[in-house]
Short mmCIF file of C-alpha atoms in Angstrom, two decimals:
data_model
loop_
_atom_site.label_atom_id
_atom_site.label_comp_id
_atom_site.label_asym_id
_atom_site.label_seq_id
_atom_site.Cartn_x
_atom_site.Cartn_y
_atom_site.Cartn_z
CA UNK A 98 -69.87 22.02 -26.99
CA UNK A 99 -66.57 22.97 -28.65
CA UNK A 100 -66.17 25.53 -31.33
CA UNK A 101 -63.92 23.41 -33.57
CA UNK A 102 -63.66 19.95 -34.99
CA UNK A 103 -61.80 17.29 -32.97
CA UNK A 104 -58.62 16.16 -34.74
CA UNK A 105 -58.43 12.56 -35.76
CA UNK A 106 -55.57 10.36 -34.58
CA UNK A 107 -53.82 10.55 -37.98
CA UNK A 108 -54.13 14.32 -38.16
CA UNK A 109 -52.87 14.63 -34.58
CA UNK A 110 -49.81 12.53 -35.44
CA UNK A 111 -49.09 14.68 -38.51
CA UNK A 112 -49.39 17.81 -36.43
CA UNK A 113 -46.91 16.52 -33.88
CA UNK A 114 -44.39 15.69 -36.65
CA UNK A 115 -44.67 19.07 -38.37
CA UNK A 116 -41.75 21.38 -37.59
CA UNK A 117 -42.35 24.43 -35.49
CA UNK A 118 -42.27 27.64 -37.58
CA UNK A 119 -39.41 28.98 -35.43
CA UNK A 120 -37.37 25.86 -36.21
CA UNK A 121 -37.95 26.32 -39.94
CA UNK A 122 -36.74 29.91 -39.66
CA UNK A 123 -33.63 28.82 -37.73
CA UNK A 124 -32.73 26.23 -40.36
CA UNK A 125 -33.18 28.83 -43.07
CA UNK A 126 -30.93 31.29 -41.27
CA UNK A 127 -28.21 28.64 -40.73
CA UNK A 128 -28.35 27.60 -44.39
CA UNK A 129 -28.04 31.20 -45.54
CA UNK A 130 -25.12 31.78 -43.15
CA UNK A 131 -23.44 28.60 -44.38
CA UNK A 132 -23.88 29.69 -47.99
CA UNK A 133 -22.45 33.14 -47.31
CA UNK A 134 -19.49 31.59 -45.44
CA UNK A 135 -18.69 29.22 -48.30
CA UNK A 136 -18.94 32.08 -50.80
CA UNK A 137 -16.57 34.18 -48.69
CA UNK A 138 -14.01 31.37 -48.45
CA UNK A 139 -14.41 30.70 -52.17
CA UNK A 140 -13.64 34.36 -52.88
CA UNK A 141 -10.55 34.20 -50.66
CA UNK A 142 -9.36 31.00 -52.33
CA UNK A 143 -9.91 32.30 -55.85
CA UNK A 144 -8.20 35.65 -55.49
CA UNK A 145 -5.37 34.58 -53.21
CA UNK A 146 -4.58 31.85 -55.75
CA UNK A 147 -4.92 34.04 -58.84
CA UNK A 148 -2.80 36.87 -57.48
CA UNK A 149 0.06 34.59 -56.48
CA UNK A 150 -0.06 31.79 -59.08
CA UNK A 151 2.41 33.22 -61.61
CA UNK A 152 4.99 34.04 -58.92
CA UNK A 153 4.48 30.72 -57.13
CA UNK A 154 5.00 28.91 -60.43
CA UNK A 155 8.27 30.81 -60.87
CA UNK A 156 9.34 29.87 -57.34
CA UNK A 157 8.47 26.19 -57.85
CA UNK A 158 10.20 25.96 -61.24
CA UNK A 159 13.38 27.71 -60.06
CA UNK A 160 13.27 25.87 -56.74
CA UNK A 161 13.32 22.45 -58.42
CA UNK A 162 16.98 22.60 -59.57
CA UNK A 163 17.95 24.58 -56.46
CA UNK A 164 17.03 21.57 -54.32
CA UNK A 165 19.95 19.77 -56.00
CA UNK A 166 22.36 22.74 -56.02
CA UNK A 167 25.20 20.84 -54.39
CA UNK A 168 24.86 17.81 -56.67
CA UNK A 169 24.55 19.92 -59.86
CA UNK A 170 27.55 22.06 -59.03
CA UNK A 171 29.61 18.99 -58.18
CA UNK A 172 29.07 17.89 -61.80
CA UNK A 173 29.36 21.29 -63.50
CA UNK A 174 32.30 22.61 -61.48
CA UNK A 175 34.14 19.43 -60.51
CA UNK A 176 37.87 19.82 -60.97
CA UNK A 177 40.88 18.24 -59.39
CA UNK A 178 42.78 20.65 -57.19
CA UNK A 179 45.68 20.22 -54.83
CA UNK A 180 47.12 22.85 -52.48
CA UNK A 181 50.40 24.42 -53.59
CA UNK A 182 52.24 22.95 -50.60
CA UNK A 183 51.36 19.65 -49.00
CA UNK A 184 53.74 19.91 -46.03
CA UNK A 185 50.92 21.12 -43.75
CA UNK A 186 52.27 24.65 -43.21
CA UNK A 187 49.72 27.42 -43.64
CA UNK A 188 49.57 31.18 -43.71
CA UNK A 189 47.91 32.69 -40.69
CA UNK A 190 44.65 34.56 -41.19
CA UNK A 191 46.27 37.99 -41.05
CA UNK A 192 48.56 37.01 -43.93
CA UNK A 193 45.62 35.61 -45.95
CA UNK A 194 43.69 38.84 -45.40
CA UNK A 195 46.69 40.93 -46.46
CA UNK A 196 47.06 38.93 -49.70
CA UNK A 197 43.34 39.29 -50.51
CA UNK A 198 43.23 43.06 -49.93
CA UNK A 199 46.43 43.62 -51.89
CA UNK A 200 44.63 42.35 -55.00
CA UNK A 201 41.83 44.88 -54.56
CA UNK A 202 43.40 48.11 -53.29
CA UNK A 203 40.93 50.28 -51.43
CA UNK A 204 38.67 47.38 -50.44
CA UNK A 205 37.76 46.61 -46.84
CA UNK A 206 37.09 43.10 -45.58
CA UNK A 207 33.48 42.12 -44.97
CA UNK A 208 33.54 38.35 -44.40
CA UNK A 209 35.94 35.45 -44.22
CA UNK A 210 34.72 31.85 -44.52
CA UNK A 211 36.49 28.51 -44.44
CA UNK A 212 36.24 25.43 -46.66
CA UNK A 213 35.72 22.31 -44.58
CA UNK A 214 37.42 19.92 -47.04
CA UNK A 215 40.20 22.11 -48.48
CA UNK A 216 42.83 24.43 -46.97
CA UNK A 217 41.05 27.36 -48.61
CA UNK A 218 39.98 30.63 -47.02
CA UNK A 219 37.33 32.70 -48.81
CA UNK A 220 37.68 36.45 -48.37
CA UNK A 221 34.78 38.74 -49.28
CA UNK A 222 35.65 42.42 -49.56
CA UNK A 223 33.85 45.56 -50.69
CA UNK A 224 34.90 48.93 -52.07
CA UNK A 225 33.44 51.60 -49.73
CA UNK A 226 33.31 54.06 -52.64
CA UNK A 227 31.77 51.59 -55.07
CA UNK A 228 28.12 50.68 -55.69
CA UNK A 229 26.25 49.16 -52.76
CA UNK A 230 25.92 45.39 -52.66
CA UNK A 231 28.86 44.70 -55.01
CA UNK A 232 31.42 42.38 -53.40
CA UNK A 233 34.73 40.84 -54.44
CA UNK A 234 34.95 37.14 -53.53
CA UNK A 235 38.39 35.50 -53.42
CA UNK A 236 39.11 31.83 -52.56
CA UNK A 237 42.73 31.73 -51.39
CA UNK A 238 44.98 28.70 -50.94
CA UNK A 239 46.04 28.99 -47.30
CA UNK A 240 49.25 27.05 -47.96
CA UNK A 241 50.59 29.59 -50.46
CA UNK A 242 48.35 32.65 -50.81
CA UNK A 243 47.61 31.77 -54.42
CA UNK A 244 44.12 31.94 -55.89
CA UNK A 245 42.11 28.73 -55.53
CA UNK A 246 39.17 27.63 -57.71
CA UNK A 247 35.77 28.39 -56.18
CA UNK A 248 34.09 25.40 -54.62
CA UNK A 249 30.66 26.33 -55.98
CA UNK A 250 28.72 29.07 -57.70
CA UNK A 251 27.92 28.09 -61.29
CA UNK A 252 26.50 31.15 -63.11
CA UNK A 253 23.25 29.35 -64.01
CA UNK A 254 22.65 28.26 -60.42
CA UNK A 255 23.55 31.72 -59.14
CA UNK A 256 21.03 33.23 -61.58
CA UNK A 257 18.27 30.84 -60.47
CA UNK A 258 19.02 31.47 -56.79
CA UNK A 259 18.88 35.25 -57.25
CA UNK A 260 15.63 35.00 -59.21
CA UNK A 261 14.16 32.70 -56.58
CA UNK A 262 15.30 34.89 -53.69
CA UNK A 263 14.45 38.44 -54.73
CA UNK A 264 13.90 38.58 -58.53
CA UNK A 265 17.00 40.82 -58.75
CA UNK A 266 15.16 43.55 -56.81
CA UNK A 267 16.95 43.28 -53.47
CA UNK A 268 14.96 43.70 -50.27
CA UNK A 269 11.77 44.98 -52.02
CA UNK A 270 11.78 41.84 -54.16
CA UNK A 271 12.24 39.62 -51.10
CA UNK A 272 9.37 41.30 -49.26
CA UNK A 273 7.14 41.06 -52.36
CA UNK A 274 7.77 37.32 -52.60
CA UNK A 275 7.05 37.08 -48.87
CA UNK A 276 3.65 38.66 -49.56
CA UNK A 277 3.06 36.05 -52.28
CA UNK A 278 3.87 33.41 -49.66
CA UNK A 279 1.17 34.84 -47.40
CA UNK A 280 -1.31 34.62 -50.29
CA UNK A 281 -0.28 30.96 -50.69
CA UNK A 282 -1.03 30.28 -47.02
CA UNK A 283 -4.44 31.96 -47.41
CA UNK A 284 -5.14 29.79 -50.47
CA UNK A 285 -4.21 26.64 -48.53
CA UNK A 286 -6.43 27.45 -45.55
CA UNK A 287 -9.39 28.42 -47.71
CA UNK A 288 -8.88 25.33 -49.88
CA UNK A 289 -9.12 23.08 -46.81
CA UNK A 290 -12.31 24.84 -45.70
CA UNK A 291 -13.89 24.39 -49.14
CA UNK A 292 -12.72 20.77 -49.51
CA UNK A 293 -14.29 19.66 -46.21
CA UNK A 294 -17.92 19.71 -47.49
CA UNK A 295 -16.76 18.06 -50.71
CA UNK A 296 -15.28 15.13 -48.78
CA UNK A 297 -18.63 14.45 -47.14
CA UNK A 298 -20.20 13.75 -50.53
CA UNK A 299 -17.45 11.59 -52.03
CA UNK A 300 -14.83 9.22 -50.58
CA UNK A 301 -11.38 10.75 -50.13
CA UNK A 302 -9.25 10.52 -53.24
CA UNK A 303 -12.14 10.00 -55.64
CA UNK A 304 -11.38 10.94 -59.24
CA UNK A 305 -14.50 10.95 -61.39
CA UNK A 306 -12.80 9.67 -64.56
CA UNK A 307 -16.05 9.36 -66.52
CA UNK A 308 -16.97 13.00 -66.05
CA UNK A 309 -15.99 16.00 -68.16
CA UNK A 310 -12.37 17.18 -68.27
CA UNK A 311 -13.00 20.09 -65.92
CA UNK A 312 -14.51 17.75 -63.29
CA UNK A 313 -11.58 15.33 -63.60
CA UNK A 314 -9.06 18.13 -63.18
CA UNK A 315 -11.00 19.47 -60.22
CA UNK A 316 -10.67 16.05 -58.56
CA UNK A 317 -6.93 15.87 -59.37
CA UNK A 318 -6.49 19.42 -58.08
CA UNK A 319 -8.24 18.60 -54.81
CA UNK A 320 -6.48 15.27 -54.35
CA UNK A 321 -2.99 16.63 -54.94
CA UNK A 322 -3.78 19.63 -52.77
CA UNK A 323 -4.80 17.37 -49.88
CA UNK A 324 -1.76 15.10 -50.28
CA UNK A 325 0.78 17.94 -50.44
CA UNK A 326 -0.95 20.26 -47.97
CA UNK A 327 1.47 19.81 -45.06
CA UNK A 328 4.55 20.07 -47.28
CA UNK A 329 3.35 23.16 -49.15
CA UNK A 330 2.46 24.79 -45.84
CA UNK A 331 5.96 24.08 -44.46
CA UNK A 332 7.68 25.37 -47.60
CA UNK A 333 5.38 28.40 -47.75
CA UNK A 334 5.95 29.38 -44.12
CA UNK A 335 9.73 28.86 -44.29
CA UNK A 336 9.81 30.82 -47.54
CA UNK A 337 8.06 33.75 -45.87
CA UNK A 338 10.53 33.59 -42.96
CA UNK A 339 13.48 33.55 -45.38
CA UNK A 340 12.27 36.72 -47.10
CA UNK A 341 12.54 38.48 -43.73
CA UNK A 342 16.23 37.62 -43.30
CA UNK A 343 17.47 41.20 -43.71
CA UNK A 344 15.10 42.82 -41.18
CA UNK A 345 15.57 39.88 -38.77
CA UNK A 346 19.37 40.29 -38.75
CA UNK A 347 19.03 44.08 -38.48
CA UNK A 348 16.70 43.70 -35.50
CA UNK A 349 19.18 41.28 -33.86
CA UNK A 350 22.01 43.78 -34.27
CA UNK A 351 19.93 46.70 -32.97
CA UNK A 352 18.70 44.84 -29.88
CA UNK A 353 20.84 41.91 -28.76
CA UNK A 354 24.14 43.59 -29.66
CA UNK A 355 23.23 47.16 -28.77
CA UNK A 356 24.64 47.07 -25.24
CA UNK A 357 28.03 45.93 -26.56
CA UNK A 358 28.42 49.16 -28.53
CA UNK A 359 27.56 51.65 -25.78
CA UNK A 360 31.13 52.06 -24.59
CA UNK A 361 32.47 53.11 -28.00
CA UNK A 362 32.48 56.60 -29.46
CA UNK A 363 33.29 55.79 -33.08
CA UNK A 364 33.77 52.76 -35.36
CA UNK A 365 37.17 51.09 -35.24
CA UNK A 366 39.35 52.03 -38.23
CA UNK A 367 40.96 49.28 -40.29
CA UNK A 368 44.44 50.35 -39.19
CA UNK A 369 43.48 50.14 -35.51
CA UNK A 370 42.26 46.54 -35.52
CA UNK A 371 43.87 43.83 -33.43
CA UNK A 372 45.19 40.62 -35.02
CA UNK A 373 42.44 38.67 -36.80
CA UNK A 374 44.29 35.38 -36.29
CA UNK A 375 44.55 35.97 -32.54
CA UNK A 376 40.88 36.98 -32.39
CA UNK A 377 39.76 33.73 -34.05
CA UNK A 378 41.95 31.66 -31.71
CA UNK A 379 40.46 33.52 -28.72
CA UNK A 380 36.97 32.72 -29.99
CA UNK A 381 37.84 29.03 -30.43
CA UNK A 382 38.89 28.89 -26.79
CA UNK A 383 35.53 30.41 -25.78
CA UNK A 384 33.55 27.88 -27.87
CA UNK A 385 35.46 24.56 -27.71
CA UNK A 386 34.18 21.58 -29.67
CA UNK A 387 32.40 23.70 -32.29
CA UNK A 388 33.32 24.15 -35.97
CA UNK A 389 34.57 27.50 -37.24
CA UNK A 390 32.22 28.73 -39.98
CA UNK A 391 32.92 32.37 -40.85
CA UNK A 392 34.08 35.73 -39.55
CA UNK A 393 32.09 38.95 -39.93
CA UNK A 394 34.32 42.01 -39.84
CA UNK A 395 33.46 45.27 -38.04
CA UNK A 396 30.79 47.22 -39.92
CA UNK A 397 29.39 44.22 -41.83
CA UNK A 398 25.83 42.94 -41.68
CA UNK A 399 26.51 40.25 -39.07
CA UNK A 400 28.64 42.28 -36.69
CA UNK A 401 28.88 45.66 -35.00
CA UNK A 402 31.17 48.55 -35.90
CA UNK A 403 33.54 47.49 -33.11
CA UNK A 404 33.83 43.70 -33.11
CA UNK A 405 34.97 40.68 -35.01
CA UNK A 406 31.99 38.30 -34.95
CA UNK A 407 33.41 34.77 -35.17
CA UNK A 408 30.65 32.26 -35.96
CA UNK A 409 30.69 28.55 -35.10
CA UNK A 410 28.27 25.70 -35.75
CA UNK A 411 27.69 22.18 -34.42
CA UNK A 412 28.35 18.87 -36.15
CA UNK A 413 24.92 17.18 -36.20
CA UNK A 414 22.40 17.52 -39.07
CA UNK A 415 20.42 19.94 -36.90
CA UNK A 416 23.14 21.92 -35.10
CA UNK A 417 25.25 22.41 -38.22
CA UNK A 418 22.67 25.01 -39.24
CA UNK A 419 22.61 26.66 -35.81
CA UNK A 420 25.34 29.28 -35.41
CA UNK A 421 26.76 30.88 -32.27
CA UNK A 422 29.00 33.95 -32.51
CA UNK A 423 31.82 34.95 -30.22
CA UNK A 424 32.29 38.71 -30.34
CA UNK A 425 35.91 39.86 -30.09
CA UNK A 426 36.79 43.49 -29.40
CA UNK A 427 38.46 44.59 -32.64
CA UNK A 428 40.65 47.13 -30.79
CA UNK A 429 42.01 44.94 -28.02
CA UNK A 430 41.43 41.37 -29.20
CA UNK A 431 39.63 40.52 -25.94
CA UNK A 432 36.48 38.42 -25.77
CA UNK A 433 33.52 40.79 -25.46
CA UNK A 434 30.69 38.25 -25.36
CA UNK A 435 29.43 34.88 -26.51
CA UNK A 436 26.03 35.77 -27.94
CA UNK A 437 23.76 32.76 -28.56
CA UNK A 438 21.26 33.57 -31.25
CA UNK A 439 17.73 34.49 -30.06
CA UNK A 440 14.78 32.34 -31.09
CA UNK A 441 13.86 34.41 -34.14
CA UNK A 442 17.36 34.12 -35.63
CA UNK A 443 17.39 30.37 -34.86
CA UNK A 444 14.05 30.12 -36.66
CA UNK A 445 15.62 31.82 -39.68
CA UNK A 446 18.66 29.51 -39.53
CA UNK A 447 16.47 26.39 -39.49
CA UNK A 448 13.98 27.62 -42.10
CA UNK A 449 16.62 28.06 -44.80
CA UNK A 450 17.73 24.39 -45.07
CA UNK A 451 14.20 23.15 -44.36
CA UNK A 452 12.90 25.21 -47.29
CA UNK A 453 15.13 23.27 -49.72
CA UNK A 454 15.15 19.92 -47.89
CA UNK A 455 18.86 20.37 -47.30
CA UNK A 456 19.31 18.47 -44.05
CA UNK A 457 18.28 14.86 -44.73
CA UNK A 458 20.47 13.66 -47.59
CA UNK A 459 19.65 12.87 -51.21
CA UNK A 460 16.52 10.84 -50.35
CA UNK A 461 14.82 13.83 -48.76
CA UNK A 462 15.83 16.04 -51.69
CA UNK A 463 14.18 13.62 -54.12
CA UNK A 464 11.01 13.68 -52.01
CA UNK A 465 11.14 17.50 -52.01
CA UNK A 466 11.46 17.49 -55.80
CA UNK A 467 8.47 15.15 -56.28
CA UNK A 468 6.32 17.30 -54.01
CA UNK A 469 7.51 20.39 -55.88
CA UNK A 470 6.39 18.83 -59.19
CA UNK A 471 3.00 17.97 -57.65
CA UNK A 472 2.66 21.61 -56.55
CA UNK A 473 3.38 22.79 -60.09
CA UNK A 474 0.54 20.53 -61.31
CA UNK A 475 -1.75 21.99 -58.64
CA UNK A 476 -0.98 25.57 -59.70
CA UNK A 477 -1.44 24.87 -63.41
CA UNK A 478 -4.65 22.90 -62.84
CA UNK A 479 -6.04 25.68 -60.65
CA UNK A 480 -5.38 28.19 -63.41
CA UNK A 481 -7.01 25.85 -65.94
CA UNK A 482 -10.11 25.42 -63.75
CA UNK A 483 -10.51 29.17 -63.43
CA UNK A 484 -10.15 29.74 -67.19
CA UNK A 485 -12.53 26.86 -67.97
CA UNK A 486 -15.14 28.25 -65.59
CA UNK A 487 -14.86 31.71 -67.14
CA UNK A 488 -15.25 30.21 -70.61
CA UNK A 489 -18.31 28.21 -69.54
CA UNK A 490 -19.88 31.26 -67.91
CA UNK A 491 -19.32 33.46 -70.98
#
């Protein structure tokens, strides 16, 4: 005889279907872990967004007209100009440099760039005894040595560019905006993680128009965020890279160019320099088929204390943003090296036009502008959702 009652068939079936207590515990643990994970990502998304929203709004608003910088300045600064002499004769680069420095006694040359559509040479000089970062920029008609009108640089656009780049704070401002870019990337990643469970409940792109305003704006916020995700990520990453331009160039000088300076005891004095015109011609021989872009003089940011750095670029939409310098010994005029840029400088060179959509014509710029406007809506709607939630909670 048994000690207990025999289970009926129905009871036995129910017992077989009942979950094992260990399974129930496992499900409970997984649910609690999932809840904690979602809360953690929600915290990351909220605070990374809130901390950076005001600055990202500033960047998006100032970036909108900067996408069309060339087109705006063509309208604002357009003026008919003809060179003083049309017979084709030109001053050599040494003569142009002499004219430029004679107008600012005491200055030393920092850079020389070349207009592609006009016989104009732009000379940038600096007063060694003056305040740091203050330059004199002179466009010079190469046919006569007379002053030429600047090809670009409307004060409003210059103001917006400076605000967008470093908020008039120099390198600290650039690095601060780079940190805001990192917060943006954190907000994007956490937003994707939080949106994934939401997509399982509703079809993609659903906007619950019959719901309350906060719910509708949540749907718009999520939809626009999903649509612009790739673009915002590209612009955010390239923006962060651009804020590191100064340390990237400094690292390039201190590493890739270091071995070229070992043989010299002291910087080359201005009166000891070889002919600039001959140095540029020597560099053109070393890099045939490339377009002359600018010259960095000894002691400037893009050169050493001992060389002319003569930069060239290609002629395709991609290679026109990729520069290669030929380094000319400023004492002798001999070719010291052709120094192709390392990968990190190439990344910087490509990130700058990609950030503003400046490599695919007007159509791409219009697309960039529309996506920029959508991002502004995302930022404002996110701020609205946070304020509405706080109001509801209080």
